[in-house]
């Protein structure tokens, strides 16, 4: 089954404790992206990747890192999480300029 | 500065009637628009798209209209069904800039 898999689905952590949210897709897509969803703000892009070893900032990249060492994986790294990063995160993949496939989301709470 | 705007946070319609969801954009360079549907606890799923060379695209009960001069697009759902109740996001390529979403509630 074609899918984008994010883990974990729920995460509660404390300020400053490094964490990684994993994202994996099995559709051989070149393009992958991370979004965060906040009330009243819709979905905002954090980082995206056009292919292996090619990443670029989206609209809200501060406080986040990504890597794309393999085509299928695109982890989101928060080196020192802060409460304003409490949000619902979505990973997506697709062929460029085609509809994206989204994962089911990761709800992160930073206390 | 919101480049893609959905000014109605919510919409309630009766089953069987038409649902019209609206979206405005500011960048005339956008050439491809999409609508996504999102249920709680799930990721957004692609619904329908339209290229800027068209003014209408239809897929079953769903039709998207594009008015380039007004920088406005709309999604029509006819007839609306309770299972259509979800948050609907419009988005513009290339970087998939999303609107803030409209929560549609279809009342049985």
XYZ file of C-alpha atoms in Angstrom:
219
model
C 0.000 0.000 0.000
C 1.323 3.427 -0.989
C 1.762 5.496 2.121
C 3.637 8.109 4.090
C 4.432 6.927 7.596
C 5.226 9.275 10.454
C 6.362 8.293 13.908
C 5.485 8.870 16.624
C 1.829 9.895 16.358
C 1.926 11.629 19.725
C 4.890 13.051 21.605
C 5.124 15.009 24.830
C 8.525 16.363 25.737
C 10.212 19.083 27.750
C 11.917 22.250 26.612
C 15.413 21.672 25.310
C 15.306 17.903 24.917
C 16.307 16.990 21.383
C 13.806 14.954 19.415
C 13.355 13.492 15.957
C 10.124 12.811 14.106
C 10.598 10.235 11.402
C 8.939 10.186 8.004
C 9.144 7.441 5.435
C 7.447 6.983 2.055
C 7.297 3.901 -0.154
C 6.341 5.550 -3.443
C 9.816 6.485 -4.675
C 8.887 10.167 -4.626
C 11.608 12.733 -5.135
C 9.804 15.515 -3.315
C 9.201 15.482 0.443
C 8.100 18.206 2.790
C 7.224 18.995 6.394
C 4.304 21.161 7.498
C 2.943 22.316 10.789
C -0.730 23.000 11.381
C -1.781 25.595 13.925
C -5.257 26.981 14.644
C -6.101 29.902 12.398
C -2.867 29.566 10.455
C -3.532 26.562 8.265
C -0.639 24.430 7.085
C 2.735 26.133 6.910
C 5.763 24.617 5.266
C 8.840 24.063 7.443
C 11.343 22.443 5.092
C 11.205 20.630 1.811
C 13.476 18.387 -0.212
C 13.582 18.042 -3.975
C 15.734 14.905 -3.846
C 18.443 13.107 -1.892
C 20.848 15.561 -0.257
C 18.796 18.526 -1.530
C 16.849 20.400 1.145
C 15.574 23.949 1.454
C 13.769 26.154 3.924
C 10.058 26.668 3.798
C 8.154 29.482 5.435
C 8.813 28.635 9.091
C 12.190 26.840 9.335
C 13.471 28.394 12.575
C 14.192 25.817 15.250
C 14.053 22.842 12.886
C 16.526 20.753 10.934
C 16.025 18.077 8.313
C 18.134 15.610 6.418
C 17.600 13.584 3.260
C 20.223 10.871 3.109
C 17.935 8.370 1.407
C 15.046 8.928 -0.953
C 12.447 7.306 1.275
C 13.259 9.052 4.571
C 12.970 12.672 5.606
C 13.309 13.099 9.388
C 12.446 16.338 11.173
C 14.827 17.248 13.988
C 14.189 19.663 16.821
C 17.560 20.237 18.473
C 16.185 22.275 21.378
C 12.390 22.233 21.348
C 10.478 25.149 22.804
C 6.791 25.506 23.758
C 6.045 27.525 20.589
C 6.841 24.376 18.622
C 3.841 22.648 20.132
C 1.849 21.828 17.029
C 0.502 19.174 14.698
C 3.128 18.142 12.163
C 2.607 16.546 8.769
C 5.073 14.978 6.413
C 4.213 14.765 2.730
C 5.717 13.345 -0.423
C 5.007 13.523 -4.113
C 6.212 14.122 -7.608
C 7.016 17.781 -8.121
C 3.972 19.857 -9.124
C 1.645 16.957 -8.441
C -0.693 16.399 -5.505
C 1.113 15.445 -2.340
C 0.465 12.402 -0.181
C 0.372 13.208 3.520
C 1.124 11.173 6.603
C -1.354 10.986 9.461
C 0.398 13.583 11.557
C 2.440 13.860 14.738
C 0.996 15.825 17.616
C 3.878 17.345 19.550
C 3.548 19.009 22.944
C 6.544 20.811 24.413
C 6.209 21.768 28.071
C 1.214 37.934 4.772
C -1.250 35.278 3.738
C -0.949 34.576 0.008
C -3.837 32.123 0.036
C -6.885 33.033 2.085
C -9.988 31.193 3.105
C -12.122 33.796 4.796
C -14.820 31.462 6.082
C -13.558 29.381 8.995
C -16.710 27.277 8.951
C -19.735 26.433 6.849
C -22.855 24.455 7.668
C -25.188 23.057 4.990
C -28.043 20.586 4.835
C -27.565 17.179 3.308
C -28.423 17.207 -0.374
C -27.807 20.925 -0.817
C -24.816 22.598 -2.442
C -21.692 23.450 -0.450
C -19.569 26.300 -1.779
C -16.140 26.845 -0.305
C -14.170 29.904 -1.332
C -10.511 30.749 -1.612
C -8.666 33.917 -2.630
C -5.047 34.333 -3.581
C -2.786 37.293 -4.114
C -0.006 36.042 -6.377
C -0.931 36.149 -10.060
C 2.031 33.858 -10.827
C 0.304 30.879 -9.225
C -0.591 28.467 -12.019
C -1.935 25.381 -10.291
C -4.433 25.103 -7.467
C -5.540 22.187 -5.362
C -8.165 21.364 -2.784
C -7.415 18.996 0.063
C -9.816 17.464 2.526
C -8.865 16.642 6.083
C -10.640 14.468 8.617
C -9.670 14.631 12.313
C -6.641 12.493 13.213
C -5.725 12.021 9.549
C -3.490 13.803 7.108
C -4.933 15.921 4.291
C -5.977 13.997 1.205
C -6.035 15.384 -2.304
C -9.499 16.124 -3.649
C -9.332 18.035 -6.925
C -7.064 20.423 -8.775
C -7.193 22.998 -11.538
C -4.617 24.506 -13.827
C -4.658 28.221 -14.524
C -5.335 27.523 -18.206
C -8.782 26.270 -17.238
C -11.678 27.911 -15.460
C -13.488 24.777 -14.372
C -12.664 21.206 -13.456
C -15.223 18.619 -12.475
C -14.897 15.263 -10.749
C -18.137 13.625 -9.758
C -19.851 15.696 -7.089
C -16.896 18.085 -6.863
C -16.290 21.039 -9.153
C -13.610 23.666 -8.821
C -14.004 27.048 -10.491
C -11.161 29.465 -11.111
C -11.596 33.186 -11.757
C -8.125 34.453 -12.577
C -9.099 38.093 -12.921
C -10.546 38.047 -9.416
C -7.821 35.727 -8.100
C -10.552 33.561 -6.670
C -11.365 29.889 -6.713
C -14.261 27.969 -5.293
C -15.122 24.364 -4.614
C -18.698 23.237 -5.187
C -19.981 20.002 -3.688
C -23.317 18.834 -5.049
C -25.148 17.136 -3.460
C -23.500 17.461 -0.061
C -23.341 14.347 2.091
C -22.659 13.921 5.825
C -19.410 12.138 4.951
C -18.197 15.372 3.350
C -17.942 16.951 6.803
C -14.255 17.802 7.144
C -11.806 20.678 6.957
C -11.102 21.776 3.397
C -7.850 23.486 2.459
C -7.117 25.210 -0.795
C -3.497 25.357 -1.866
C -1.410 26.907 -4.593
C 1.711 25.469 -6.117
C 4.734 25.418 -6.443
C 5.510 25.220 -2.784
C 1.950 24.250 -1.883
C 0.984 27.388 -0.030
C -2.095 26.505 1.960
C -5.063 28.533 3.068
C -6.238 28.423 6.672
C -8.999 25.930 5.992
C -12.797 25.855 6.158
C -14.624 23.425 8.404
C -17.619 22.053 6.518
C -20.434 20.489 8.493
C -23.132 18.715 6.501
C -26.261 18.236 8.589
C -28.362 15.097 7.943
